[in-house]
């Protein structure tokens, strides 16, 4: 192995030196002329890592507010003989919010729907985990494939 710059025989390991944009194998002396290159970092496999991480991630249920949420809320409230103001106070919302929800002018978000569920003892949310399953499905398959390849190579 000879130095690519001065042509001197390199006794120890040649040094990877970046000189004017190109990497050259040089002796210690010539490495001073450029930037010494460190060993390149091992290429990461973000796809594989992601797949593994996702496998351990619990499937989070996705909630959907029932279509007739407004009727459920109104009926449950009337059954308890609460005014909209009273119900609003219990869930820390304005009576106008309750009134908009009961007239289906506003769809409560999941957090608010859960408050209604708890206070009125009703069910307003429907669990749907379709989205999550679709999302994790292909990644899991991919992860397994990479793992299988690695196993085959090792043996
Ligand atoms: Zn040299």
PDB file of C-alpha atoms and ligand atoms in Angstrom:
ATOM      1  CA  UNK A   1       0.000   0.000   0.000  1.00  0.00           C
ATOM      2  CA  UNK A   2       1.445   3.304  -1.056  1.00  0.00           C
ATOM      3  CA  UNK A   3       0.352   6.814  -0.185  1.00  0.00           C
ATOM      4  CA  UNK A   4      -1.750   8.257  -2.951  1.00  0.00           C
ATOM      5  CA  UNK A   5      -0.158  11.657  -2.522  1.00  0.00           C
ATOM      6  CA  UNK A   6       3.543  11.221  -1.965  1.00  0.00           C
ATOM      7  CA  UNK A   7       3.854   7.615  -3.059  1.00  0.00           C
ATOM      8  CA  UNK A   8       5.667   6.614   0.113  1.00  0.00           C
ATOM      9  CA  UNK A   9       5.089   3.096   1.343  1.00  0.00           C
ATOM     10  CA  UNK A  10       2.566   3.035   4.194  1.00  0.00           C
ATOM     11  CA  UNK A  11       3.683   0.716   6.987  1.00  0.00           C
ATOM     12  CA  UNK A  12       0.671   1.129   9.243  1.00  0.00           C
ATOM     13  CA  UNK A  13      -2.919   1.545   8.170  1.00  0.00           C
ATOM     14  CA  UNK A  14      -3.458   4.114   5.420  1.00  0.00           C
ATOM     15  CA  UNK A  15      -5.444   7.139   6.519  1.00  0.00           C
ATOM     16  CA  UNK A  16      -8.559   8.102   4.617  1.00  0.00           C
ATOM     17  CA  UNK A  17      -8.098  11.784   3.921  1.00  0.00           C
ATOM     18  CA  UNK A  18     -10.514  14.060   2.159  1.00  0.00           C
ATOM     19  CA  UNK A  19      -8.579  16.400  -0.072  1.00  0.00           C
ATOM     20  CA  UNK A  20     -10.387  18.803  -2.358  1.00  0.00           C
ATOM     21  CA  UNK A  21     -13.564  16.799  -2.250  1.00  0.00           C
ATOM     22  CA  UNK A  22     -12.097  13.385  -3.000  1.00  0.00           C
ATOM     23  CA  UNK A  23     -11.111  10.755  -0.490  1.00  0.00           C
ATOM     24  CA  UNK A  24      -7.536   9.471  -0.774  1.00  0.00           C
ATOM     25  CA  UNK A  25      -5.605   6.876   1.112  1.00  0.00           C
ATOM     26  CA  UNK A  26      -2.548   8.615   2.451  1.00  0.00           C
ATOM     27  CA  UNK A  27       0.272   8.265   4.877  1.00  0.00           C
ATOM     28  CA  UNK A  28       0.217  10.007   8.224  1.00  0.00           C
ATOM     29  CA  UNK A  29       2.227  12.949   6.946  1.00  0.00           C
ATOM     30  CA  UNK A  30      -0.020  13.624   3.970  1.00  0.00           C
ATOM     31  CA  UNK A  31      -3.212  13.322   6.024  1.00  0.00           C
ATOM     32  CA  UNK A  32      -2.315  16.780   7.369  1.00  0.00           C
ATOM     33  CA  UNK A  33      -3.186  18.238   3.953  1.00  0.00           C
ATOM     34  CA  UNK A  34      -6.821  17.250   4.154  1.00  0.00           C
ATOM     35  CA  UNK A  35      -9.616  16.305   6.445  1.00  0.00           C
ATOM     36  CA  UNK A  36      -9.245  12.889   8.024  1.00  0.00           C
ATOM     37  CA  UNK A  37     -12.333  10.766   7.440  1.00  0.00           C
ATOM     38  CA  UNK A  38     -13.712   8.830  10.310  1.00  0.00           C
ATOM     39  CA  UNK A  39     -15.132   5.387   9.758  1.00  0.00           C
ATOM     40  CA  UNK A  40     -18.567   5.871   8.266  1.00  0.00           C
ATOM     41  CA  UNK A  41     -21.387   5.261  10.748  1.00  0.00           C
ATOM     42  CA  UNK A  42     -23.265   2.028  10.293  1.00  0.00           C
ATOM     43  CA  UNK A  43     -26.208   2.628   8.004  1.00  0.00           C
ATOM     44  CA  UNK A  44     -29.368   2.859   9.989  1.00  0.00           C
ATOM     45  CA  UNK A  45     -32.420   0.960   8.975  1.00  0.00           C
ATOM     46  CA  UNK A  46     -35.232   3.243  10.039  1.00  0.00           C
ATOM     47  CA  UNK A  47     -37.829   1.020   8.416  1.00  0.00           C
ATOM     48  CA  UNK A  48     -36.850  -1.999  10.438  1.00  0.00           C
ATOM     49  CA  UNK A  49     -36.538  -0.095  13.693  1.00  0.00           C
ATOM     50  CA  UNK A  50     -39.920   1.486  13.131  1.00  0.00           C
ATOM     51  CA  UNK A  51     -41.484  -1.888  12.483  1.00  0.00           C
ATOM     52  CA  UNK A  52     -40.146  -3.296  15.711  1.00  0.00           C
ATOM     53  CA  UNK A  53     -41.190  -0.287  17.723  1.00  0.00           C
ATOM     54  CA  UNK A  54     -44.664  -0.439  16.249  1.00  0.00           C
ATOM     55  CA  UNK A  55     -45.074  -4.084  17.115  1.00  0.00           C
ATOM     56  CA  UNK A  56     -44.789  -3.254  20.800  1.00  0.00           C
ATOM     57  CA  UNK A  57     -47.055  -0.267  20.556  1.00  0.00           C
ATOM     58  CA  UNK A  58     -50.469  -1.184  21.930  1.00  0.00           C
ATOM     59  CA  UNK A  59     -53.315  -0.729  19.526  1.00  0.00           C
ATOM     60  CA  UNK A  60     -55.029   2.421  20.626  1.00  0.00           C
ATOM     61  CA  UNK A  61     -58.758   2.312  20.213  1.00  0.00           C
ATOM     62  CA  UNK A  62     -60.098   4.981  17.946  1.00  0.00           C
ATOM     63  CA  UNK A  63     -63.320   6.475  19.147  1.00  0.00           C
ATOM     64  CA  UNK A  64     -66.158   7.772  17.121  1.00  0.00           C
ATOM     65  CA  UNK A  65     -69.057   9.762  18.450  1.00  0.00           C
ATOM     66  CA  UNK A  66     -72.359   8.023  17.788  1.00  0.00           C
ATOM     67  CA  UNK A  67     -74.535   9.603  15.137  1.00  0.00           C
ATOM     68  CA  UNK A  68     -77.469  10.272  17.445  1.00  0.00           C
ATOM     69  CA  UNK A  69     -75.280  11.712  20.190  1.00  0.00           C
ATOM     70  CA  UNK A  70     -77.550  14.750  20.487  1.00  0.00           C
ATOM     71  CA  UNK A  71     -80.643  12.645  21.208  1.00  0.00           C
ATOM     72  CA  UNK A  72     -78.793  10.480  23.705  1.00  0.00           C
ATOM     73  CA  UNK A  73     -77.592  13.527  25.607  1.00  0.00           C
ATOM     74  CA  UNK A  74     -80.914  15.323  25.557  1.00  0.00           C
ATOM     75  CA  UNK A  75     -82.891  12.267  26.640  1.00  0.00           C
ATOM     76  CA  UNK A  76     -80.464  11.407  29.421  1.00  0.00           C
ATOM     77  CA  UNK A  77     -80.493  14.987  30.647  1.00  0.00           C
ATOM     78  CA  UNK A  78     -84.291  15.197  30.621  1.00  0.00           C
ATOM     79  CA  UNK A  79     -84.516  11.910  32.460  1.00  0.00           C
ATOM     80  CA  UNK A  80     -82.368  13.373  35.205  1.00  0.00           C
ATOM     81  CA  UNK A  81     -84.489  16.545  35.105  1.00  0.00           C
ATOM     82  CA  UNK A  82     -81.457  18.727  34.613  1.00  0.00           C
ATOM     83  CA  UNK A  83     -81.576  21.981  32.758  1.00  0.00           C
ATOM     84  CA  UNK A  84     -78.981  22.678  30.086  1.00  0.00           C
ATOM     85  CA  UNK A  85     -77.353  25.071  32.541  1.00  0.00           C
ATOM     86  CA  UNK A  86     -77.158  22.367  35.203  1.00  0.00           C
ATOM     87  CA  UNK A  87     -75.657  19.865  32.816  1.00  0.00           C
ATOM     88  CA  UNK A  88     -73.245  22.503  31.562  1.00  0.00           C
ATOM     89  CA  UNK A  89     -72.076  23.185  35.105  1.00  0.00           C
ATOM     90  CA  UNK A  90     -71.402  19.523  35.706  1.00  0.00           C
ATOM     91  CA  UNK A  91     -69.197  19.179  32.659  1.00  0.00           C
ATOM     92  CA  UNK A  92     -67.636  22.642  33.014  1.00  0.00           C
ATOM     93  CA  UNK A  93     -69.116  23.885  29.780  1.00  0.00           C
ATOM     94  CA  UNK A  94     -71.484  26.723  28.965  1.00  0.00           C
ATOM     95  CA  UNK A  95     -75.184  26.022  28.583  1.00  0.00           C
ATOM     96  CA  UNK A  96     -74.861  27.293  25.019  1.00  0.00           C
ATOM     97  CA  UNK A  97     -72.411  24.476  24.281  1.00  0.00           C
ATOM     98  CA  UNK A  98     -74.881  21.926  25.644  1.00  0.00           C
ATOM     99  CA  UNK A  99     -77.630  23.479  23.606  1.00  0.00           C
ATOM    100  CA  UNK A 100     -75.569  23.424  20.408  1.00  0.00           C
ATOM    101  CA  UNK A 101     -74.650  19.813  20.970  1.00  0.00           C
ATOM    102  CA  UNK A 102     -78.233  18.812  21.708  1.00  0.00           C
ATOM    103  CA  UNK A 103     -79.403  20.439  18.505  1.00  0.00           C
ATOM    104  CA  UNK A 104     -76.620  18.638  16.604  1.00  0.00           C
ATOM    105  CA  UNK A 105     -75.047  21.913  15.586  1.00  0.00           C
ATOM    106  CA  UNK A 106     -71.838  20.865  17.235  1.00  0.00           C
ATOM    107  CA  UNK A 107     -70.229  17.468  17.547  1.00  0.00           C
ATOM    108  CA  UNK A 108     -68.512  17.041  20.896  1.00  0.00           C
ATOM    109  CA  UNK A 109     -64.890  15.992  20.707  1.00  0.00           C
ATOM    110  CA  UNK A 110     -63.861  12.724  22.334  1.00  0.00           C
ATOM    111  CA  UNK A 111     -62.864  14.392  25.577  1.00  0.00           C
ATOM    112  CA  UNK A 112     -66.155  16.212  25.890  1.00  0.00           C
ATOM    113  CA  UNK A 113     -68.146  13.146  24.849  1.00  0.00           C
ATOM    114  CA  UNK A 114     -66.432  11.196  27.624  1.00  0.00           C
ATOM    115  CA  UNK A 115     -67.504  13.827  30.126  1.00  0.00           C
ATOM    116  CA  UNK A 116     -71.116  13.468  28.950  1.00  0.00           C
ATOM    117  CA  UNK A 117     -70.818   9.697  29.208  1.00  0.00           C
ATOM    118  CA  UNK A 118     -69.563   9.883  32.767  1.00  0.00           C
ATOM    119  CA  UNK A 119     -72.049  12.458  34.023  1.00  0.00           C
ATOM    120  CA  UNK A 120     -75.110  11.136  32.215  1.00  0.00           C
ATOM    121  CA  UNK A 121     -74.205   7.430  32.431  1.00  0.00           C
ATOM    122  CA  UNK A 122     -74.691   6.961  28.728  1.00  0.00           C
ATOM    123  CA  UNK A 123     -72.637   5.666  25.843  1.00  0.00           C
ATOM    124  CA  UNK A 124     -71.739   8.139  23.175  1.00  0.00           C
ATOM    125  CA  UNK A 125     -68.590   6.642  21.778  1.00  0.00           C
ATOM    126  CA  UNK A 126     -68.008   3.728  19.529  1.00  0.00           C
ATOM    127  CA  UNK A 127     -64.653   2.034  19.459  1.00  0.00           C
ATOM    128  CA  UNK A 128     -63.191   1.621  16.011  1.00  0.00           C
ATOM    129  CA  UNK A 129     -59.652   0.354  15.680  1.00  0.00           C
ATOM    130  CA  UNK A 130     -59.756  -0.058  11.906  1.00  0.00           C
ATOM    131  CA  UNK A 131     -57.458   2.864  11.204  1.00  0.00           C
ATOM    132  CA  UNK A 132     -54.817   1.649  13.637  1.00  0.00           C
ATOM    133  CA  UNK A 133     -54.911  -1.899  12.307  1.00  0.00           C
ATOM    134  CA  UNK A 134     -54.469  -0.709   8.755  1.00  0.00           C
ATOM    135  CA  UNK A 135     -51.602   1.468   9.881  1.00  0.00           C
ATOM    136  CA  UNK A 136     -49.644  -1.201  11.743  1.00  0.00           C
ATOM    137  CA  UNK A 137     -50.418  -4.113   9.434  1.00  0.00           C
ATOM    138  CA  UNK A 138     -47.988  -3.532   6.558  1.00  0.00           C
ATOM    139  CA  UNK A 139     -45.185  -2.410   8.918  1.00  0.00           C
ATOM    140  CA  UNK A 140     -45.390  -5.624  10.909  1.00  0.00           C
ATOM    141  CA  UNK A 141     -45.165  -7.698   7.763  1.00  0.00           C
ATOM    142  CA  UNK A 142     -42.183  -5.660   6.612  1.00  0.00           C
ATOM    143  CA  UNK A 143     -40.448  -6.052   9.978  1.00  0.00           C
ATOM    144  CA  UNK A 144     -40.892  -9.809   9.903  1.00  0.00           C
ATOM    145  CA  UNK A 145     -39.470 -10.020   6.401  1.00  0.00           C
ATOM    146  CA  UNK A 146     -36.307  -8.150   7.354  1.00  0.00           C
ATOM    147  CA  UNK A 147     -35.945 -10.319  10.443  1.00  0.00           C
ATOM    148  CA  UNK A 148     -36.316 -13.473   8.352  1.00  0.00           C
ATOM    149  CA  UNK A 149     -33.660 -12.357   5.904  1.00  0.00           C
ATOM    150  CA  UNK A 150     -31.270 -11.621   8.764  1.00  0.00           C
ATOM    151  CA  UNK A 151     -31.908 -15.057  10.236  1.00  0.00           C
ATOM    152  CA  UNK A 152     -31.297 -16.815   6.919  1.00  0.00           C
ATOM    153  CA  UNK A 153     -28.030 -14.945   6.434  1.00  0.00           C
ATOM    154  CA  UNK A 154     -26.789 -15.815   9.893  1.00  0.00           C
ATOM    155  CA  UNK A 155     -27.190 -19.568   9.471  1.00  0.00           C
TER     156      UNK A 155
HETATM  157 ZN1  LIG B   1       2.151  10.649   1.865  1.00  0.00          ZN
END
